[in-house]
Tab-separated table of C-alpha atoms in Angstrom:
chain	number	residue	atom	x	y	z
A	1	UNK	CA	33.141	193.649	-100.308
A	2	UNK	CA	34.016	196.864	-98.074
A	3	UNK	CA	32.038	200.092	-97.250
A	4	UNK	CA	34.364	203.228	-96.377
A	5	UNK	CA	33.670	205.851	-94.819
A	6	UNK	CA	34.394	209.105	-95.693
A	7	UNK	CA	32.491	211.846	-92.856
A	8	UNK	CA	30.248	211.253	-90.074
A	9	UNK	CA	28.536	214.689	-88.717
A	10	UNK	CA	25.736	215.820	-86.602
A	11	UNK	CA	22.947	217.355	-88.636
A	12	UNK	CA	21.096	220.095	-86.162
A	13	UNK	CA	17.424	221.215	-87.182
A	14	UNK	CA	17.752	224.296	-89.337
A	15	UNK	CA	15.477	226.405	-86.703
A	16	UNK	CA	15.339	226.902	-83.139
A	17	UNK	CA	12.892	224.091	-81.442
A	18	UNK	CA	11.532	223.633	-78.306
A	19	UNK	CA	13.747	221.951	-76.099
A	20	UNK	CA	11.729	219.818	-73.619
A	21	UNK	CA	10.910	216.483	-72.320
A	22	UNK	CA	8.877	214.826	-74.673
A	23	UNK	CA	6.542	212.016	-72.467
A	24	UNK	CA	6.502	208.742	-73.626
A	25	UNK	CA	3.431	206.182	-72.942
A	26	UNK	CA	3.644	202.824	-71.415
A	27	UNK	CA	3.617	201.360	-74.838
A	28	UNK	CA	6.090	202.938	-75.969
A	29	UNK	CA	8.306	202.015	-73.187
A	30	UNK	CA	7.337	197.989	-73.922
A	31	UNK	CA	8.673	198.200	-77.327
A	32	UNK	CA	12.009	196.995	-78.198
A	33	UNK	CA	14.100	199.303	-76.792
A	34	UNK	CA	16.746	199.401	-79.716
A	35	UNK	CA	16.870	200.764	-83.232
A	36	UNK	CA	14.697	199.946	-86.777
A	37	UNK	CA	17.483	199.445	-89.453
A	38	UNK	CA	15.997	199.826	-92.689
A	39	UNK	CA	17.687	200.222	-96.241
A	40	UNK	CA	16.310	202.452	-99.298
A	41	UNK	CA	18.138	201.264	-102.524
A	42	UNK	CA	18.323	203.952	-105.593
A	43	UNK	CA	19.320	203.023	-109.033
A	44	UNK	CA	21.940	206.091	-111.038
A	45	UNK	CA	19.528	208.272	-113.177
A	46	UNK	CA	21.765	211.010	-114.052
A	47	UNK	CA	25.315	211.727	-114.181
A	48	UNK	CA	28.109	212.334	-111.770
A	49	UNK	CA	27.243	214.483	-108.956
A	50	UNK	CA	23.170	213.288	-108.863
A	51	UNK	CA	23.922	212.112	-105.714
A	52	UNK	CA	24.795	214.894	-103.031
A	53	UNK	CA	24.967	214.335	-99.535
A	54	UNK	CA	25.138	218.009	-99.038
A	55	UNK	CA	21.483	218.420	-100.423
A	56	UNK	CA	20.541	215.529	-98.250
A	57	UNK	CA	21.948	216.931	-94.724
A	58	UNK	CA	20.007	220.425	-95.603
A	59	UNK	CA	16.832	218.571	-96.149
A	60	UNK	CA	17.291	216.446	-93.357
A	61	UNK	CA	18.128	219.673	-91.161
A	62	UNK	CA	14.515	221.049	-92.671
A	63	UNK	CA	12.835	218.284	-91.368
A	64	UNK	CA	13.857	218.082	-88.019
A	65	UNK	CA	12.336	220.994	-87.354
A	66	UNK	CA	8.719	219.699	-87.504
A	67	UNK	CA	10.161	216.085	-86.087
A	68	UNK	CA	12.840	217.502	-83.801
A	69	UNK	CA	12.053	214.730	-80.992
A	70	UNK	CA	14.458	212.913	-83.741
A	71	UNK	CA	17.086	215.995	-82.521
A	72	UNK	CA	17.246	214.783	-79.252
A	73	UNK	CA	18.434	212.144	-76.799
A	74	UNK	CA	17.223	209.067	-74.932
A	75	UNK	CA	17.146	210.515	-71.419
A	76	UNK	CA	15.239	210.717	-67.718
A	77	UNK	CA	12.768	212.769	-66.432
A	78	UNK	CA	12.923	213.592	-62.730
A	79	UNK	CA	11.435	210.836	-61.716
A	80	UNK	CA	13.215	208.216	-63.393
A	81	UNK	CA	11.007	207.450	-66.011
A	82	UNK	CA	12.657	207.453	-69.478
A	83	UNK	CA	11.502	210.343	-71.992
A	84	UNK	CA	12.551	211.643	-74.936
A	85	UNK	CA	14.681	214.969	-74.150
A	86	UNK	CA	14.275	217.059	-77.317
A	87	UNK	CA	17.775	218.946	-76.744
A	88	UNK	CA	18.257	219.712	-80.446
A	89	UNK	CA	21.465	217.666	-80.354
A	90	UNK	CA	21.121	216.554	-84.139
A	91	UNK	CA	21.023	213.606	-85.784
A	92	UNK	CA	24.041	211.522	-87.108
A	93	UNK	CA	24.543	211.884	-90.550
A	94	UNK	CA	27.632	209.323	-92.075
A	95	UNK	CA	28.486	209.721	-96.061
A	96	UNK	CA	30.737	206.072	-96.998
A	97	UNK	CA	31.308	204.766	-100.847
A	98	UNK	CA	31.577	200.815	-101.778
A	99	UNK	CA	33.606	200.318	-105.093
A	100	UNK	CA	32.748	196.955	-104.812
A	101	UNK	CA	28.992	197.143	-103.952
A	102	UNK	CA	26.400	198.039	-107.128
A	103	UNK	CA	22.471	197.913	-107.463
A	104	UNK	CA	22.149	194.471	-108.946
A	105	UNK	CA	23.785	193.120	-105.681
A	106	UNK	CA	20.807	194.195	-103.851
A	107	UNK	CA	18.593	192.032	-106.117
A	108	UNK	CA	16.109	189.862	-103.596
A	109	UNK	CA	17.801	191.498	-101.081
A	110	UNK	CA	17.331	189.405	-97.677
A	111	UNK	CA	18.284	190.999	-94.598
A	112	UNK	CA	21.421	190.312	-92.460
A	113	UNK	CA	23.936	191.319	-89.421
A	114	UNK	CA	26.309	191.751	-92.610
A	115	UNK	CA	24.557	194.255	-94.694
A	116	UNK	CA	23.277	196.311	-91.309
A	117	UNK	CA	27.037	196.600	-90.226
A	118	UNK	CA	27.945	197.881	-94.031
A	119	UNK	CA	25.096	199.964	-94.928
A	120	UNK	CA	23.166	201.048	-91.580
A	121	UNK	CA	24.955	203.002	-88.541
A	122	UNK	CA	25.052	201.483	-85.121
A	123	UNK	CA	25.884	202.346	-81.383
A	124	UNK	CA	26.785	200.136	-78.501
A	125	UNK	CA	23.702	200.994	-76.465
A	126	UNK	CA	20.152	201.820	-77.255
A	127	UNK	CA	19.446	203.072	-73.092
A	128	UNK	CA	19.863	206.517	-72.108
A	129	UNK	CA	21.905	208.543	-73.109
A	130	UNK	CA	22.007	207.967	-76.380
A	131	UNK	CA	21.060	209.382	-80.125
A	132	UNK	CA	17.377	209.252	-81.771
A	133	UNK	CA	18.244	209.068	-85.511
A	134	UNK	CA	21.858	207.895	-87.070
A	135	UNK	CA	21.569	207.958	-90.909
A	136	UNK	CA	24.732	206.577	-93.517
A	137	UNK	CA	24.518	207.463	-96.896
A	138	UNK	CA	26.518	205.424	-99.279
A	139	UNK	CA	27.170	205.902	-103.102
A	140	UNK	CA	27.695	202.578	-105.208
A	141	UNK	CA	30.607	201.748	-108.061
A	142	UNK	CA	27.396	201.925	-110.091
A	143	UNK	CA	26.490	205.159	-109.480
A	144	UNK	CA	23.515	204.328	-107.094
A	145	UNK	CA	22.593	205.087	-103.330
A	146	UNK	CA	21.700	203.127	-100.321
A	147	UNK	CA	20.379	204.943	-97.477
A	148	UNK	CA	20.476	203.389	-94.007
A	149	UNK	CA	18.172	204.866	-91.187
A	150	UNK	CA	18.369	203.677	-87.686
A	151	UNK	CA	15.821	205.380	-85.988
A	152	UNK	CA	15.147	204.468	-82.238
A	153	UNK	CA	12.012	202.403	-81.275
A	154	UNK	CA	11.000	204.840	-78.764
A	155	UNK	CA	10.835	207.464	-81.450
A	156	UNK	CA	8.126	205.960	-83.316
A	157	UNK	CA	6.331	202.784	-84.939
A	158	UNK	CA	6.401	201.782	-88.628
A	159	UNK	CA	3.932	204.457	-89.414
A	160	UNK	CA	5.320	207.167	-88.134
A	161	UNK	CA	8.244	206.477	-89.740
A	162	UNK	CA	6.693	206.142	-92.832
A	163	UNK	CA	5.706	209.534	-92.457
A	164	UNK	CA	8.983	211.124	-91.876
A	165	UNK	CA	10.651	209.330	-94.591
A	166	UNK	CA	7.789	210.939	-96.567
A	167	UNK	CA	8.496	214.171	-95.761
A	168	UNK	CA	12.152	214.070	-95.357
A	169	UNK	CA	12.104	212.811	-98.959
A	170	UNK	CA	9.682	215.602	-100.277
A	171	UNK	CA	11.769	218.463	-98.848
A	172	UNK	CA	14.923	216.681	-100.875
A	173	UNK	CA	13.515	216.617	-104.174
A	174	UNK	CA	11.867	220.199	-103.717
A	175	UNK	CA	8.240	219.194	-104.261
A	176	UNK	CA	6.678	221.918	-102.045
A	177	UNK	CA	3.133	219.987	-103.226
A	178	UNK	CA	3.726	216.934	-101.944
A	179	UNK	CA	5.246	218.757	-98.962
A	180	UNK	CA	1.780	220.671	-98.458
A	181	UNK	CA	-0.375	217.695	-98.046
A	182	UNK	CA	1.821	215.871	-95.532
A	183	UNK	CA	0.119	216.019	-91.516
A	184	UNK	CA	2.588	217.335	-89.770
A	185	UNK	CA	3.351	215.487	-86.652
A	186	UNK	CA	1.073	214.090	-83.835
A	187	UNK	CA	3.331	214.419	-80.919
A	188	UNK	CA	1.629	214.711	-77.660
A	189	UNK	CA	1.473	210.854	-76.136
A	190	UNK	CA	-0.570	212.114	-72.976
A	191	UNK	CA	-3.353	210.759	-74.798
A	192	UNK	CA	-2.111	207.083	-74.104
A	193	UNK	CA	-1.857	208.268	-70.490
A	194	UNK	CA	-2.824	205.355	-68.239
A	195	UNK	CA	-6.271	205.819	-66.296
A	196	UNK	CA	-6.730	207.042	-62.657
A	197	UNK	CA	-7.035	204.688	-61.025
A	198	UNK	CA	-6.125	202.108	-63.494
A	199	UNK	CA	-8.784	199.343	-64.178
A	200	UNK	CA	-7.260	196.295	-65.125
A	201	UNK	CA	-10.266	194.244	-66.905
A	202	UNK	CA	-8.734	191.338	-69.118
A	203	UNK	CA	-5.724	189.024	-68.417
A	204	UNK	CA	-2.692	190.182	-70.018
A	205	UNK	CA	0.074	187.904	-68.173
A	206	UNK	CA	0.629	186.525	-71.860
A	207	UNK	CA	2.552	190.265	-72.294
A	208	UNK	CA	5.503	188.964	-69.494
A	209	UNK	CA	9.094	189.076	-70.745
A	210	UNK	CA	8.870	185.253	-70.596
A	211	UNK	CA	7.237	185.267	-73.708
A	212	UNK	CA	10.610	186.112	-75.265
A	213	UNK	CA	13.328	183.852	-73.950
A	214	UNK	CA	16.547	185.414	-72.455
A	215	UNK	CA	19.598	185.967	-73.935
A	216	UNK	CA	20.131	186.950	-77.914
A	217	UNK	CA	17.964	185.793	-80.245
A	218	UNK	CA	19.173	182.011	-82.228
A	219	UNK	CA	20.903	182.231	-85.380
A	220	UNK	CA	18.833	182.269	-88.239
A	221	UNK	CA	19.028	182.163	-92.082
A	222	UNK	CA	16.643	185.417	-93.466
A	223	UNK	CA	15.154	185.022	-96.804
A	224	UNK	CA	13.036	187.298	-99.520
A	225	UNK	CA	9.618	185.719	-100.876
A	226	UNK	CA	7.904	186.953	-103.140
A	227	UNK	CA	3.734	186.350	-103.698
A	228	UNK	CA	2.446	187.157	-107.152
A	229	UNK	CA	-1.461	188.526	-106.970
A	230	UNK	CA	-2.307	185.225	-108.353
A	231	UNK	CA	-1.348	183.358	-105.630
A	232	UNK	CA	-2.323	185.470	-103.090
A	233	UNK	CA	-5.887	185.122	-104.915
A	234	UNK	CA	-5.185	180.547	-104.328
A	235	UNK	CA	-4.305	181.797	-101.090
A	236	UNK	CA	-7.351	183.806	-99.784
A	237	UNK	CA	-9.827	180.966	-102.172
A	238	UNK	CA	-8.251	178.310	-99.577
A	239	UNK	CA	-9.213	180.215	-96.885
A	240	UNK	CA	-13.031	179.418	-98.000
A	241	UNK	CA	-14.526	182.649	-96.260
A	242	UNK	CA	-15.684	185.625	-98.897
A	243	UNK	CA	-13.959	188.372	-97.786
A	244	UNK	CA	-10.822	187.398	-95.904
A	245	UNK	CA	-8.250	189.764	-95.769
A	246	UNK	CA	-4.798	189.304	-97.612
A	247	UNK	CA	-3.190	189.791	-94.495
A	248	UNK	CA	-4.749	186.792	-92.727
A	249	UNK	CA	-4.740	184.341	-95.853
A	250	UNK	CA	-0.936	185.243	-95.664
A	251	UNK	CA	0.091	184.917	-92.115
A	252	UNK	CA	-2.128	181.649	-91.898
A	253	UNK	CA	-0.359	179.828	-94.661
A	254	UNK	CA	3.235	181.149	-93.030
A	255	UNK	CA	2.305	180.124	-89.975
A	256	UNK	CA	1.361	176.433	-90.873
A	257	UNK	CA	3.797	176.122	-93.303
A	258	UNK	CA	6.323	177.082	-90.294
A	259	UNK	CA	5.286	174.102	-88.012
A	260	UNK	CA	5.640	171.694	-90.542
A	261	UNK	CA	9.299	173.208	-92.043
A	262	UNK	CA	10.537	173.045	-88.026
A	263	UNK	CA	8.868	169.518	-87.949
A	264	UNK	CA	6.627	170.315	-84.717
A	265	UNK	CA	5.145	167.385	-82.946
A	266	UNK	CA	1.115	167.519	-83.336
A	267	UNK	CA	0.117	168.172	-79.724
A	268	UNK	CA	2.799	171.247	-79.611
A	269	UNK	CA	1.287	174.375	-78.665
A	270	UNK	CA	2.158	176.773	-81.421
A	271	UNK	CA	1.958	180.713	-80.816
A	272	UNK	CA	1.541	183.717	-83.397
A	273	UNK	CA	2.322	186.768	-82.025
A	274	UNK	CA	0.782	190.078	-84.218
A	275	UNK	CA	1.100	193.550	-83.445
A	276	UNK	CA	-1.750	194.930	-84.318
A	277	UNK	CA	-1.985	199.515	-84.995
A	278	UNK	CA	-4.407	200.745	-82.274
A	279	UNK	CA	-4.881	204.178	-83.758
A	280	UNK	CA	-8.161	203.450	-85.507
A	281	UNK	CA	-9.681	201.300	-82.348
A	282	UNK	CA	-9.258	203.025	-79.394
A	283	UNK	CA	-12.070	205.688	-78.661
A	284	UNK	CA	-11.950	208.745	-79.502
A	285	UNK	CA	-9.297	206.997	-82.281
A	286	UNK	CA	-5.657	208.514	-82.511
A	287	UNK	CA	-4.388	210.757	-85.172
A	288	UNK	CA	-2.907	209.010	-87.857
A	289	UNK	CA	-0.180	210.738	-88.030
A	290	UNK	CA	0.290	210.091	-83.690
A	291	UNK	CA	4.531	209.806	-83.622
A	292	UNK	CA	4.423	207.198	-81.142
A	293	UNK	CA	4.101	203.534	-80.754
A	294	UNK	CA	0.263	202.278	-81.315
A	295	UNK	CA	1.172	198.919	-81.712
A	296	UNK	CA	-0.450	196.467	-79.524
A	297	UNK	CA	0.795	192.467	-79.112
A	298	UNK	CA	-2.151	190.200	-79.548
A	299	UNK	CA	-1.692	186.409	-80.233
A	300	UNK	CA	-2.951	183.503	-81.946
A	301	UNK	CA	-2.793	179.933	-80.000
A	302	UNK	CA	-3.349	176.456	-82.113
A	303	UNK	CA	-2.113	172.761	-81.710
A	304	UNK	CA	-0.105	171.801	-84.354
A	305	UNK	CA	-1.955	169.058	-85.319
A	306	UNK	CA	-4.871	170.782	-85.349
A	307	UNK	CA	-3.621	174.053	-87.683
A	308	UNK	CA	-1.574	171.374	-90.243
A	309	UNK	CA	-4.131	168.905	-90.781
A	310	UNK	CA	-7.422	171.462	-91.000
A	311	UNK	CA	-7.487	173.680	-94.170
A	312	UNK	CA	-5.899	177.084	-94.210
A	313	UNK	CA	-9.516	179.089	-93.030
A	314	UNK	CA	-8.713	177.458	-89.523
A	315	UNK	CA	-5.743	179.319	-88.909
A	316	UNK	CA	-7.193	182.668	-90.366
A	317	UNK	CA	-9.831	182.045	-88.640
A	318	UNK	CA	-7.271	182.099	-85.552
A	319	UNK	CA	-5.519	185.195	-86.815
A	320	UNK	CA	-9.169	187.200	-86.508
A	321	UNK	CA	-10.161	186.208	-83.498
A	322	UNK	CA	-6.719	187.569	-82.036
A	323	UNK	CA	-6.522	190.693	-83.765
A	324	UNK	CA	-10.575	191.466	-83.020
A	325	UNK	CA	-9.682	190.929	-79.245
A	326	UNK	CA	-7.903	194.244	-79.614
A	327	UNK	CA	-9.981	196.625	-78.870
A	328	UNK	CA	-10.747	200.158	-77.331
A	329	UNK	CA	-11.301	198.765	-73.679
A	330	UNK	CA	-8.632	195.857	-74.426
A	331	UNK	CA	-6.398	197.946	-75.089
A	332	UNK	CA	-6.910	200.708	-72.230
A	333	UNK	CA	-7.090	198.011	-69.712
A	334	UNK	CA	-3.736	196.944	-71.463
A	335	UNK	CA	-2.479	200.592	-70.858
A	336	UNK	CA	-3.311	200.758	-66.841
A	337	UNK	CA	-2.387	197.310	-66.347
A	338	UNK	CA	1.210	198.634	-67.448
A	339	UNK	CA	1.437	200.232	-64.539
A	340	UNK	CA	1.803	197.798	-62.019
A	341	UNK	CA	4.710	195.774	-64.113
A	342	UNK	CA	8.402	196.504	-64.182
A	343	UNK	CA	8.330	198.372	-67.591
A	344	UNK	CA	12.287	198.072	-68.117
A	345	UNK	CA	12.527	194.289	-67.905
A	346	UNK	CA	9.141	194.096	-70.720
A	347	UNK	CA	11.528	195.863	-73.203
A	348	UNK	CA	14.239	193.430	-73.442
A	349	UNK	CA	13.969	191.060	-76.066
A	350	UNK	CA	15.674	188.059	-76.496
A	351	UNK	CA	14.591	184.608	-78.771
A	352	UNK	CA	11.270	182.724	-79.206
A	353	UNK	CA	10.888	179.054	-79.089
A	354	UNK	CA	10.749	177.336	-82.152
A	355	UNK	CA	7.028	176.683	-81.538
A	356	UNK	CA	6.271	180.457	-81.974
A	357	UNK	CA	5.982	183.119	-84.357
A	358	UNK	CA	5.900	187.158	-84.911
A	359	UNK	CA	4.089	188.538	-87.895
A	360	UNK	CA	5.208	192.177	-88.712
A	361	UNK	CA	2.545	193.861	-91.312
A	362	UNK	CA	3.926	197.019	-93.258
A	363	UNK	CA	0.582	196.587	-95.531
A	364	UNK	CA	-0.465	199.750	-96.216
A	365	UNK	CA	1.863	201.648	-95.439
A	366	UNK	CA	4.051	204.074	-97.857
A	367	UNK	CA	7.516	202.771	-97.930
A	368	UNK	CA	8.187	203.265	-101.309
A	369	UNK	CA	7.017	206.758	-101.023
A	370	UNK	CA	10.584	207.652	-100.329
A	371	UNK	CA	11.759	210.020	-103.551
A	372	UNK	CA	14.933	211.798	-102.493
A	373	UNK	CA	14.934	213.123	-106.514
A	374	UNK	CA	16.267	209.848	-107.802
A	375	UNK	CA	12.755	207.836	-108.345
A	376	UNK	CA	11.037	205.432	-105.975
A	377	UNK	CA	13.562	203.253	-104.293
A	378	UNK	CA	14.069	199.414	-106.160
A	379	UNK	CA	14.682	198.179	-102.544
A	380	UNK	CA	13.184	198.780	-99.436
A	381	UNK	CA	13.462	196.251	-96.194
A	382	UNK	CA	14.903	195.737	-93.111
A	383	UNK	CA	18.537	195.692	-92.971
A	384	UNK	CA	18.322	193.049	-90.514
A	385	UNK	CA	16.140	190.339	-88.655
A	386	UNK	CA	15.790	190.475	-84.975
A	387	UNK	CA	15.825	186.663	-85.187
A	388	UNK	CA	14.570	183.133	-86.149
A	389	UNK	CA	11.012	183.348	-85.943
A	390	UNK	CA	10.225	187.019	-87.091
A	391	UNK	CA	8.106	187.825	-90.547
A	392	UNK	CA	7.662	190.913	-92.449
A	393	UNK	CA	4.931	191.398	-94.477
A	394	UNK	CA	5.003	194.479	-96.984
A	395	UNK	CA	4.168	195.253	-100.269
A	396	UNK	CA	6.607	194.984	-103.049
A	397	UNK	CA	8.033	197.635	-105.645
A	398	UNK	CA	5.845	196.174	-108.673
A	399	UNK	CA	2.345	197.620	-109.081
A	400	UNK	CA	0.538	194.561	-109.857
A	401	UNK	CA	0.070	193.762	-106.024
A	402	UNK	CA	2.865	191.492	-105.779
A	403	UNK	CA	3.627	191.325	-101.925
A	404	UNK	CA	7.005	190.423	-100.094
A	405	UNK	CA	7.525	188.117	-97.162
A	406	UNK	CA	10.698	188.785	-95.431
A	407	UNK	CA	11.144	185.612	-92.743
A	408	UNK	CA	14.188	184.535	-90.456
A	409	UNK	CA	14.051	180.652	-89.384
A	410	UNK	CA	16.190	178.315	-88.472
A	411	UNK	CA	18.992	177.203	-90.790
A	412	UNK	CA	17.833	173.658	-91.132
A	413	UNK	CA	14.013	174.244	-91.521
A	414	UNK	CA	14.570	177.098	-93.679
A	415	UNK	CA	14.873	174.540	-96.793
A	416	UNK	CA	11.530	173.190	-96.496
A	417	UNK	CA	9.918	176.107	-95.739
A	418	UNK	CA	10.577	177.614	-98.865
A	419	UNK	CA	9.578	174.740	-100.421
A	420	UNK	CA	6.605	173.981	-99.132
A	421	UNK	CA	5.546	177.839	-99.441
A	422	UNK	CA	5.053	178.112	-102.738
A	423	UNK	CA	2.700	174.829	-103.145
A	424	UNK	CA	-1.137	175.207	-102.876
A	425	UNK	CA	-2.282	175.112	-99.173
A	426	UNK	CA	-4.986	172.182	-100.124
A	427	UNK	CA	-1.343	169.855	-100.904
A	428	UNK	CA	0.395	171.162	-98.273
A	429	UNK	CA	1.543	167.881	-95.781
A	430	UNK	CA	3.445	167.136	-93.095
């Protein structure tokens, strides 16, 4: 089914802005250098002409003022190091139609290299120079709307790009309330600054680019799973300890469930990998709404035997002991030891072995919060997986606390994972 488009455009910010190097930390330099493609999927509820992308490029232009780092470009300061050059250059705003495509098809949406080529705007290189933001709207035989952000890594983490989408959205739909109790952005990074000198006090060789393998990530199948607060309820019960969190009764029964679908041999080595949001651990804590990245890699180690055959508390059990590791002087020792490591080679990503794992939360956070003036989106994901191996865990559209898990494995262990997933952890074999 084809996407065509119709305009693609630069939208500038609708005031002057400063026009500067914006800084960027050592963290944010280790992240992925590339771009988030996401998807927001809007049912038709009015008539012809609901949709209009002109109302969307002026409220875009509005809110560039207040993020205008999203203006600029990918660039160098004069030493080298990469920054974010705030030149008020715009962002790249693309209007397509699909007479083919309607809401319904998006139904359990599951993300692929497809749908990101259709629905989400892309550029051959993510290095300097190059564009923050790139945004396609496209209109639907039914009526609806899919809106497909690609916002650069650099620019910001999950949360702050909850927060834009938040505001972006309010300005849209003219609700100057909502609008009014929205932080503006946190944009100084300085306060991620590495220390002087740097005092390196834990080991963290695990955070080499050998972690990843080289080259592009292997082929996966992506699917959609859905856990009903029922389950999640058998989930956290099998865990056995009173107040374990949904996110750890979760990422312990993927990960298990994981080894055995990929058939792991019992005295493998298996590895979860969990980025885990610094701004409420470090001392004095970040704002939260800091527009950076605050998301520091922790991990998780286990035998396979050992996580399969015990109940699912041993794994979360696991999962807390990684993400408690991270924190205030973890992760500042984490920042200096930055310094001494070749920054560019940490940011390429390539595949995991199929004994490891990276769980993505988006718990929390506001996705759905994303009104342009046509209601809460029905879909909101990922347009596409970085590769076998990767999880997202978010909360789903339904208010009855139904959460999705959005996974890319292998082809031929994806069958038995999905199996096996939705059985109760106490039956769950090798």
């Amino acid at each position: 089914m084809a996407v065509e488009i119709l305009e693609s455009s630069l939208v500038l910010p609708r005031e002057e802005t400063p026009k500067n190097g914006l800084w960027v930390s050592n963290i944010d330099l280790v992240a992925a250098r590339g771009y988030t493609p996401t998807i927001y999927v809007y049912r038709s509820h009015g008539g012809p002409g609901s949709f209009s992308p002109e109302v969307l490029k002026a409220a875009l232009a509005k809110a560039l003022v207040v993020f205008y780092p999203l203006a600029g470009r990918l660039g160098f300061d004069r030493t080298g190091r990469v920054e974010i050059s705030c030149t008020g250059e715009g962002a790249r705003f693309i209007t397509a139609r699909s007479d083919s495509y309607t809401v319904d098809d998006f139904k359990d949406f599951a993300p692929t290299a497809e749908m990101r080529q259709k629905f989400v705007p892309a550029v051959d290189s993510a290095d300097p120079p190059c564009i923050m933001l790139m945004l396609q709207a496209t209109s639907l035989k039914c009526g609806g709307v899919v809106l497909g952000f690609a916002i650069h890594h650099l620019a910001f983490d999950g949360r702050g790009a909850a927060l834009f989408i938040q505001t972006f959205s309010a300005i849209a739909r003219g609700d100057s309330a909502a609008i009014a109790t929205l932080p503006l952005p946190f944009l100084d990074r300085t306060i991620l600054r590495a220390r002087s000198p740097p005092s390196v006090l834990f080991d963290h060789r695990d955070c080499s680019s050998k972690v990843f393998q080289s080259g592009s990530p292997s082929p996966c199948v992506t699917a959609n799973l859905k856990l009903s607060k029922d389950y999640l309820s058998i989930l956290k019960r099998c865990c056995g300890a009173a107040r374990v969190s949904t996110f750890r009764a979760i990422v312990a029964h993927i990960w298990r469930c994981t080894c055995i679908a990929r058939g792991l041999a019992s005295d493998a080595e298996t590895q979860l990998f969990l980025p885990v949001d610094v701004r409420s651990r470090v001392k004095p804590p970040l704002p939260l709404n800091y527009m950076g990245n605050a998301g520091f890699r922790t991990k998780a180690v286990a035998k396979v035997g050992e996580l399969v055959s015990n109940t699912l508390g041993f794994g979360a059990e696991r999962v807390q002991t990684a993400i408690e590791r991270v924190n205030d002087g973890y992760v500042k020792s984490f920042v200096d030891y930055l310094e001494s490591v070749d920054l560019e080679s940490l940011s390429k990503r390539g595949g995991m072995p199929n004994t490891s794992l990276c769980a993505i939360s988006w718990l929390g956070m506001p996705m759905y919060d994303a009104d342009f003036g046509w209601g809460e989106p029905e879909v909101m994901s990922r347009a596409q997986m970085y590769g076998s191996g990767f999880v997202y865990i978010m909360g789903g559209t339904d208010k009855d606390g139904e959460i999705s898990v959005v996974i890319g494995l292998e082809t031929d262990s994806m069958q038995r994972f999905k199996k096996i997933f939705y059985e109760e952890p106490s039956v769950v074999v090798a």
